[in-house]
Coordinates of C-alpha atoms (C1' of nucleotides) and ligand atoms in Angstrom, one line a residue:
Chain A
X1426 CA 83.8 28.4 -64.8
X1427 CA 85.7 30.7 -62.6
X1428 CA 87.0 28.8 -59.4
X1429 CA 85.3 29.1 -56.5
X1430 CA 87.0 29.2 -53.0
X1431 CA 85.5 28.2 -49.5
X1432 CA 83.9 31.4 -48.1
X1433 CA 83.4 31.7 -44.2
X1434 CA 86.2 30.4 -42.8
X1435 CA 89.3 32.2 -42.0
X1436 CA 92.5 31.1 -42.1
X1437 CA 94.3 30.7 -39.2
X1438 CA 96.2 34.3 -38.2
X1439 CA 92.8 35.9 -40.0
X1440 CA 90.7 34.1 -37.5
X1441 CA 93.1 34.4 -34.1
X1442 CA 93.3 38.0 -35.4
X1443 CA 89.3 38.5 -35.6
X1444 CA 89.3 36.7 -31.8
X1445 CA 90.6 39.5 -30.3
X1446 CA 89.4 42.2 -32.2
X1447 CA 86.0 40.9 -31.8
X1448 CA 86.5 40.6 -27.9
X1449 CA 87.7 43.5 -27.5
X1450 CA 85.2 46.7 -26.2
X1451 CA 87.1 49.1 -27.8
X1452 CA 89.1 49.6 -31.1
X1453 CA 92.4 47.9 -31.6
X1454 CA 95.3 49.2 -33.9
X1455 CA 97.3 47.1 -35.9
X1456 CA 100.7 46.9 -33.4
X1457 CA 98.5 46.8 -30.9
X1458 CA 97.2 43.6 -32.2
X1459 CA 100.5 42.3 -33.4
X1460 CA 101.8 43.1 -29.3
X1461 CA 98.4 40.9 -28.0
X1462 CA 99.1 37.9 -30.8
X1463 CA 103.0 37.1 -30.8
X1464 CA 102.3 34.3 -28.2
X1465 CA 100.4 32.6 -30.8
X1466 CA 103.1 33.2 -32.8
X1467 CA 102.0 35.9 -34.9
X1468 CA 105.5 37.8 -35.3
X1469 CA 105.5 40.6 -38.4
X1470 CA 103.6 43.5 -39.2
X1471 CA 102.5 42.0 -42.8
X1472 CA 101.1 39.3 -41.0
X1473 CA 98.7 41.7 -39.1
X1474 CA 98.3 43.7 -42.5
X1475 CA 97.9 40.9 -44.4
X1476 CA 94.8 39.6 -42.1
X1477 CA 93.5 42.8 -41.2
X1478 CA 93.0 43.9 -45.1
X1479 CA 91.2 40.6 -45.9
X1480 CA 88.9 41.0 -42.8
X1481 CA 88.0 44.0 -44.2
X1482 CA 87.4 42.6 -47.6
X1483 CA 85.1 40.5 -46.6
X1484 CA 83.3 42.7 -44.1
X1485 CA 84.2 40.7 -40.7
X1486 CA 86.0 44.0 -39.6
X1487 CA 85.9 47.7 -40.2
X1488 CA 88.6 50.5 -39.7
X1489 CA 88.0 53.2 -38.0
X1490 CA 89.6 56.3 -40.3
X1491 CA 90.0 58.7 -38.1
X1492 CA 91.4 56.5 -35.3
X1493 CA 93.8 53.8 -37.4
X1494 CA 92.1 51.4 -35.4
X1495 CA 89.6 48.3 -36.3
X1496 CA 86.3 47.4 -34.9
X1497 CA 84.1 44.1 -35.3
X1498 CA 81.2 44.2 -37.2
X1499 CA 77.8 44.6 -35.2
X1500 CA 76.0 44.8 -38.2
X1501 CA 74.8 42.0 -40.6
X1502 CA 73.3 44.6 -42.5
X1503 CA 76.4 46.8 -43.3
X1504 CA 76.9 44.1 -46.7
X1505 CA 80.0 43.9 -46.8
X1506 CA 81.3 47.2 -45.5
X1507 CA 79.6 49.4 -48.6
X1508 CA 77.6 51.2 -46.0
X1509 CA 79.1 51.9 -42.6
X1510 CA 78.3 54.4 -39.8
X1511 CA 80.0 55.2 -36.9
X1512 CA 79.5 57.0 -33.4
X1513 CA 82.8 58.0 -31.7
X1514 CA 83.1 59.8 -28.3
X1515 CA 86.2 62.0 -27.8
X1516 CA 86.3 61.5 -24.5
X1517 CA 87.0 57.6 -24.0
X1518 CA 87.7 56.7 -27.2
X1519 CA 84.6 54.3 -27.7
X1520 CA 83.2 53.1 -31.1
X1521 CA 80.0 52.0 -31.8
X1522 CA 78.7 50.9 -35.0
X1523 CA 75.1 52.6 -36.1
X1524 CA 73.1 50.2 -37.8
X1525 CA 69.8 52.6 -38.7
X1526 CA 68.4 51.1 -42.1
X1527 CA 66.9 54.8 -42.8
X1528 CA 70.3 56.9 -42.3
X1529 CA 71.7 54.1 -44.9
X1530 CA 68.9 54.2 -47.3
X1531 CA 69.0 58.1 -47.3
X1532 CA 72.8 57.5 -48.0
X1533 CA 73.2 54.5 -50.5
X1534 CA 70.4 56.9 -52.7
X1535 CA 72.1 59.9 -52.4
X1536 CA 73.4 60.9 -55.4
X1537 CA 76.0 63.5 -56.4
X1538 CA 75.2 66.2 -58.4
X1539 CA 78.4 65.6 -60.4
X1540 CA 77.5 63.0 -61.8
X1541 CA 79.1 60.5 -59.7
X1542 CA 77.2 57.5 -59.0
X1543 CA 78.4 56.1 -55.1
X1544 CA 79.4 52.2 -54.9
X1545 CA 80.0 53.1 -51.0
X1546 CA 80.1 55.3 -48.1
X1547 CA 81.7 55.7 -44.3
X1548 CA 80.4 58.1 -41.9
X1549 CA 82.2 59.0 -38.6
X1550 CA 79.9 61.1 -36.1
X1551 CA 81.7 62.5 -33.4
X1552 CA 80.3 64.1 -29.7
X1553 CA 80.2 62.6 -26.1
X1554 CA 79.0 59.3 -25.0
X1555 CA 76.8 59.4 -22.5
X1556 CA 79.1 58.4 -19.7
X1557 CA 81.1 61.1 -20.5
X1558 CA 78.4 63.8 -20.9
Chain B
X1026 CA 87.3 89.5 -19.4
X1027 CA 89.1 87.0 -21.9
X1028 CA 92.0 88.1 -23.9
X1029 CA 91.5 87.5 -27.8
X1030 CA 94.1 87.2 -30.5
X1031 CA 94.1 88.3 -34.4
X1032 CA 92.0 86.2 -36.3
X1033 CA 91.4 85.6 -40.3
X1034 CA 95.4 86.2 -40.2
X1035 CA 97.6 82.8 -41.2
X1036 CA 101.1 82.8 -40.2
X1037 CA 104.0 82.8 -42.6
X1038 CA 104.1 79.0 -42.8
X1039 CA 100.0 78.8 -42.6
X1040 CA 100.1 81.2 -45.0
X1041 CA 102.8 79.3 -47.7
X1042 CA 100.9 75.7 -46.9
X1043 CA 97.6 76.8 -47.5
X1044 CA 98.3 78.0 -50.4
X1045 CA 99.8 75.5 -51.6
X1046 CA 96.9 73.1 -50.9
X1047 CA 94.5 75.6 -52.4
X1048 CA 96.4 75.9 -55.5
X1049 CA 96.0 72.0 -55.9
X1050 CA 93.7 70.2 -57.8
X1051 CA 93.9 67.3 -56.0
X1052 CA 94.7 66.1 -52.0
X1053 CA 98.2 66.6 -50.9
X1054 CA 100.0 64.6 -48.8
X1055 CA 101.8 66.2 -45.7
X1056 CA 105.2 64.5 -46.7
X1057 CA 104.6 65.7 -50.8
X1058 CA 103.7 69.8 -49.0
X1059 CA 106.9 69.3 -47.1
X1060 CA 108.8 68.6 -50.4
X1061 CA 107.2 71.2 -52.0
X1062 CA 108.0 74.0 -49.6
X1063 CA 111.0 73.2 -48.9
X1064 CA 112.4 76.1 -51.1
X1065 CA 110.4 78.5 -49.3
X1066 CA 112.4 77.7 -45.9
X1067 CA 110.5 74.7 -43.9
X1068 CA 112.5 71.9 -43.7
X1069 CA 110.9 69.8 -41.0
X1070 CA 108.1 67.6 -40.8
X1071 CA 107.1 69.3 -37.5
X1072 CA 106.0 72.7 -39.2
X1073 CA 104.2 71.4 -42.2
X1074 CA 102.0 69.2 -39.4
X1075 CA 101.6 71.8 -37.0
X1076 CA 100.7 74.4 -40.0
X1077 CA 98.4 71.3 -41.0
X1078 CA 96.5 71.0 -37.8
X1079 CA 95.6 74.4 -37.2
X1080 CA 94.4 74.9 -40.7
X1081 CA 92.4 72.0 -40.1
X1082 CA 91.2 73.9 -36.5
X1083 CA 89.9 76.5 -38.1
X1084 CA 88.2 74.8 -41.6
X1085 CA 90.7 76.1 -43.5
X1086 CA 91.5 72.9 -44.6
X1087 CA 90.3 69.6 -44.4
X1088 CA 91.7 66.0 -44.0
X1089 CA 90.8 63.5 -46.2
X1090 CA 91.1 60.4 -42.9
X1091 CA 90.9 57.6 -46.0
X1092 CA 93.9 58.7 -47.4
X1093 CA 96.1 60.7 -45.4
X1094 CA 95.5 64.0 -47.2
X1095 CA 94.7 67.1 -47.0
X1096 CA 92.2 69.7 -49.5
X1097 CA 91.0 73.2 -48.9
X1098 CA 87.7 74.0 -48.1
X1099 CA 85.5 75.2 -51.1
X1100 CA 82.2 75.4 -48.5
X1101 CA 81.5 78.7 -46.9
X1102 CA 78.7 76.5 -45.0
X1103 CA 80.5 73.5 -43.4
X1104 CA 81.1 75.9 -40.3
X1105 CA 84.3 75.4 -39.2
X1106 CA 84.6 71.5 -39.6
X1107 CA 81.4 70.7 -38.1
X1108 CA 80.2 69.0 -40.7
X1109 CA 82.1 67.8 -43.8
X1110 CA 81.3 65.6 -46.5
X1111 CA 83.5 64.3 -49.6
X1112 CA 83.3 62.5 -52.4
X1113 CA 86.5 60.3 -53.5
X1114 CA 87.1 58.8 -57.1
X1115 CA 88.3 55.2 -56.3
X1116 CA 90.1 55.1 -60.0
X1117 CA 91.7 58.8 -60.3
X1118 CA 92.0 59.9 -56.5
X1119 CA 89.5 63.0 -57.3
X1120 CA 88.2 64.4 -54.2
X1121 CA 85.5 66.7 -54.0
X1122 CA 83.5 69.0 -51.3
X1123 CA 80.2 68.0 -51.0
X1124 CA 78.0 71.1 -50.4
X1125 CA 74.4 69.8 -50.0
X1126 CA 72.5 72.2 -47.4
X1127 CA 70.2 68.9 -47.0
X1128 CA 72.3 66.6 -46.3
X1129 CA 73.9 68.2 -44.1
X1130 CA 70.7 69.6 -42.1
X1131 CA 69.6 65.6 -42.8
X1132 CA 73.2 64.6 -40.4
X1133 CA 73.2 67.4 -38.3
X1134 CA 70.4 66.6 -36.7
X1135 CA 70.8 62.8 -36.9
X1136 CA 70.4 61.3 -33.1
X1137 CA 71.7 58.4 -31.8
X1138 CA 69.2 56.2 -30.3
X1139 CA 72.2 55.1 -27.7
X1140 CA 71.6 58.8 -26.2
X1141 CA 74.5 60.9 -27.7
X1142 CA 74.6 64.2 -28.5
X1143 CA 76.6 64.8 -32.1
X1144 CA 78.9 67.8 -32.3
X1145 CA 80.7 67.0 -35.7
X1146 CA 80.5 64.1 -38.5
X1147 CA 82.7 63.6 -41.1
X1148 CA 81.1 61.4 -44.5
X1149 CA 83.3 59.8 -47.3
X1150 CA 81.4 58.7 -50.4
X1151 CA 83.2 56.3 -52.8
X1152 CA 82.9 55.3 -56.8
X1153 CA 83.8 56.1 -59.8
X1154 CA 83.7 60.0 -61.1
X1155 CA 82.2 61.0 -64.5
X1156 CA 86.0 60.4 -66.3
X1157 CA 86.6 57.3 -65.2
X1158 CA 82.7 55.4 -65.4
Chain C
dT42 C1' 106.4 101.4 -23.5
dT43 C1' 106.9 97.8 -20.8
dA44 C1' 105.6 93.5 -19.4
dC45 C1' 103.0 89.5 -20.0
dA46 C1' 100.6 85.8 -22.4
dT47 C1' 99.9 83.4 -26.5
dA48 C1' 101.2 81.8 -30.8
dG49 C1' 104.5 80.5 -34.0
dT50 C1' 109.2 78.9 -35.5
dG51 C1' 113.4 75.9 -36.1
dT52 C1' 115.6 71.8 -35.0
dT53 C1' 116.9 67.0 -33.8
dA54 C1' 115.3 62.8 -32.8
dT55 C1' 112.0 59.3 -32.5
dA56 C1' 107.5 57.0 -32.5
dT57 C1' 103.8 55.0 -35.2
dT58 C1' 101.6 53.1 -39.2
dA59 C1' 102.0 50.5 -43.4
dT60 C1' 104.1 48.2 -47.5
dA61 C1' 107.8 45.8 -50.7
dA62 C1' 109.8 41.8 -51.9
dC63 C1' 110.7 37.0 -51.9
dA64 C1' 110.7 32.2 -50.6
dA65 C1' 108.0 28.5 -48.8
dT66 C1' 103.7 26.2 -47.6
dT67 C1' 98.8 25.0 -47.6
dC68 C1' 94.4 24.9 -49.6
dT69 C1' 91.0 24.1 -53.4
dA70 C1' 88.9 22.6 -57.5
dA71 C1' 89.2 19.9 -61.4
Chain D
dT397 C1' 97.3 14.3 -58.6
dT398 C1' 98.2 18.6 -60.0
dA399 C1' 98.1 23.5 -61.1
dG400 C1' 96.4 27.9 -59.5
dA401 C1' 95.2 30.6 -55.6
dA402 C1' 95.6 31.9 -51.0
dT403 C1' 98.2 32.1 -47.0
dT404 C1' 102.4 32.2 -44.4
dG405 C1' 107.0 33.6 -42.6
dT406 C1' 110.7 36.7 -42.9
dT407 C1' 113.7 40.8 -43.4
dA408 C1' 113.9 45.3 -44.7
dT409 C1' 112.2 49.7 -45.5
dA410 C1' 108.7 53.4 -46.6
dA411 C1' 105.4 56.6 -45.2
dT412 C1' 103.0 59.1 -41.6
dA413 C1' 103.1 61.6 -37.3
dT414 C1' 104.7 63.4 -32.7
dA415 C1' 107.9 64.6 -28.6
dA416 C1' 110.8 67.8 -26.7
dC417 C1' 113.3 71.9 -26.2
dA418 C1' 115.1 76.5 -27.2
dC419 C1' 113.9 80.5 -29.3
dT420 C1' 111.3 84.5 -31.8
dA421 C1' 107.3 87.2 -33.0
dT422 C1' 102.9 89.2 -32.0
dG423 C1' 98.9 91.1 -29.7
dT424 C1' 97.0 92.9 -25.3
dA425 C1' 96.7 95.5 -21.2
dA426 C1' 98.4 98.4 -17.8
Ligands
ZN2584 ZN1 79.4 46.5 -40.1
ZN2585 ZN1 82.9 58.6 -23.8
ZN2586 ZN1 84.7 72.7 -46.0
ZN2587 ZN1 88.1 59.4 -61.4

DNA sequence: TTACATAGTGTTATATTATAACAATTCTAA
DNA sequence: TTAGAATTGTTATAATATAACACTATGTAA
């Protein structure tokens, strides 16, 4: 029997980490985060790392590639970040996370002619919000 | 009326970086092209990024955002960067060009319900290649 | 062919993003 | 209670990317 560990609750820097993330309207990078938490006495980059990378893991966060940054999840349906979508304006900087269950059943099936069988995707769409139209 | 420049026409250090890349059968880092072509003369991180980003400008190249690298375009139809789409072996770091005129109609005409307008989209597929399943 | 604009180069320094390594502590399941 | 797993705290350093400035080369138009 393989041990089991609790699921669902964060540790402490993991969970004052997702707080601000998760509050946050835009997409936050990692010294930026490490700047915002050092009064809670959150004081080196591997402790920012170190949270950040196991948010991911488990899907509470995503990074943004193209930006270095990291958004909360909007999306129960993402599953644990094997299927994520994103719509980025180049103007302001704003993120939002798609959540259309076609677009990621047209992805998750879609199947390489090489042979290569997907486990996971990330797609970053890029254009002008509507504010900044 | 607009002045135009010389197109089709890389530089000398365009020219010596993009071959490089094209030569390679798998991503290269800017920091391993910089090591690379440093007998050819450019010593600086500064001309191997800015030979980078206008490579990148005009398709020649494309950047890889999950892993900091760069591989040269092998699709006559992704139009300048519009619309690019990989595949990336999560085992052997293979990364391949999708060219799927379906797919990419599919995304290109994918609309937001939150009323913006696309101009670009960039898709990362990840699993295991036929070598390494 | 001269003059101007644009693009590209070479260089030094520095900013930003991310990880290695190691000791200590806390949590969890049995 | 105890051993394994996860998390923490810390220092140092690696890897990725840009700022700034002086200069050279190239294409265009008059
Ligand atoms: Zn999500
Ligand atoms: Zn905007
Ligand atoms: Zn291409
Ligand atoms: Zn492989």
């Amino acid at each position: 029997m393989t041990r089991m560990h609790k699921e669902n609750t964060l540790s402490k820097n993991q969970q004052i980490i997702f707080d601000l993330i998760d509050k946050s309207p835009e997409p936050l990078k990692a010294y930026t985060i490490l700047f915002n938490v050092q009064k809670k006495g959150i004081n080196a980059p591997p402790q920012v790392y170190r949270a950040l990378d196991k948010l991911v893991a488990i899907g509470k966060i995503h990074k943004i590639e193209s930006k270095n940054a990291f958004v909360a999840c909007k999306n129960s349906d993402c599953e644990i970040s094997k299927a994520t979508a994103f719509s980025i304006c180049e103007s302001c900087e704003m993120v939002d996370e798609i959540s259309d269950a076609k677009l990621s059943r047209y992805l998750s099936s879609f199947n390489h002619k090489k042979g290569m069988k997907f486990k996971r995707f990330n797609l970053e769409f890029f254009g002008l919000c509507k504010k900044c139209k």
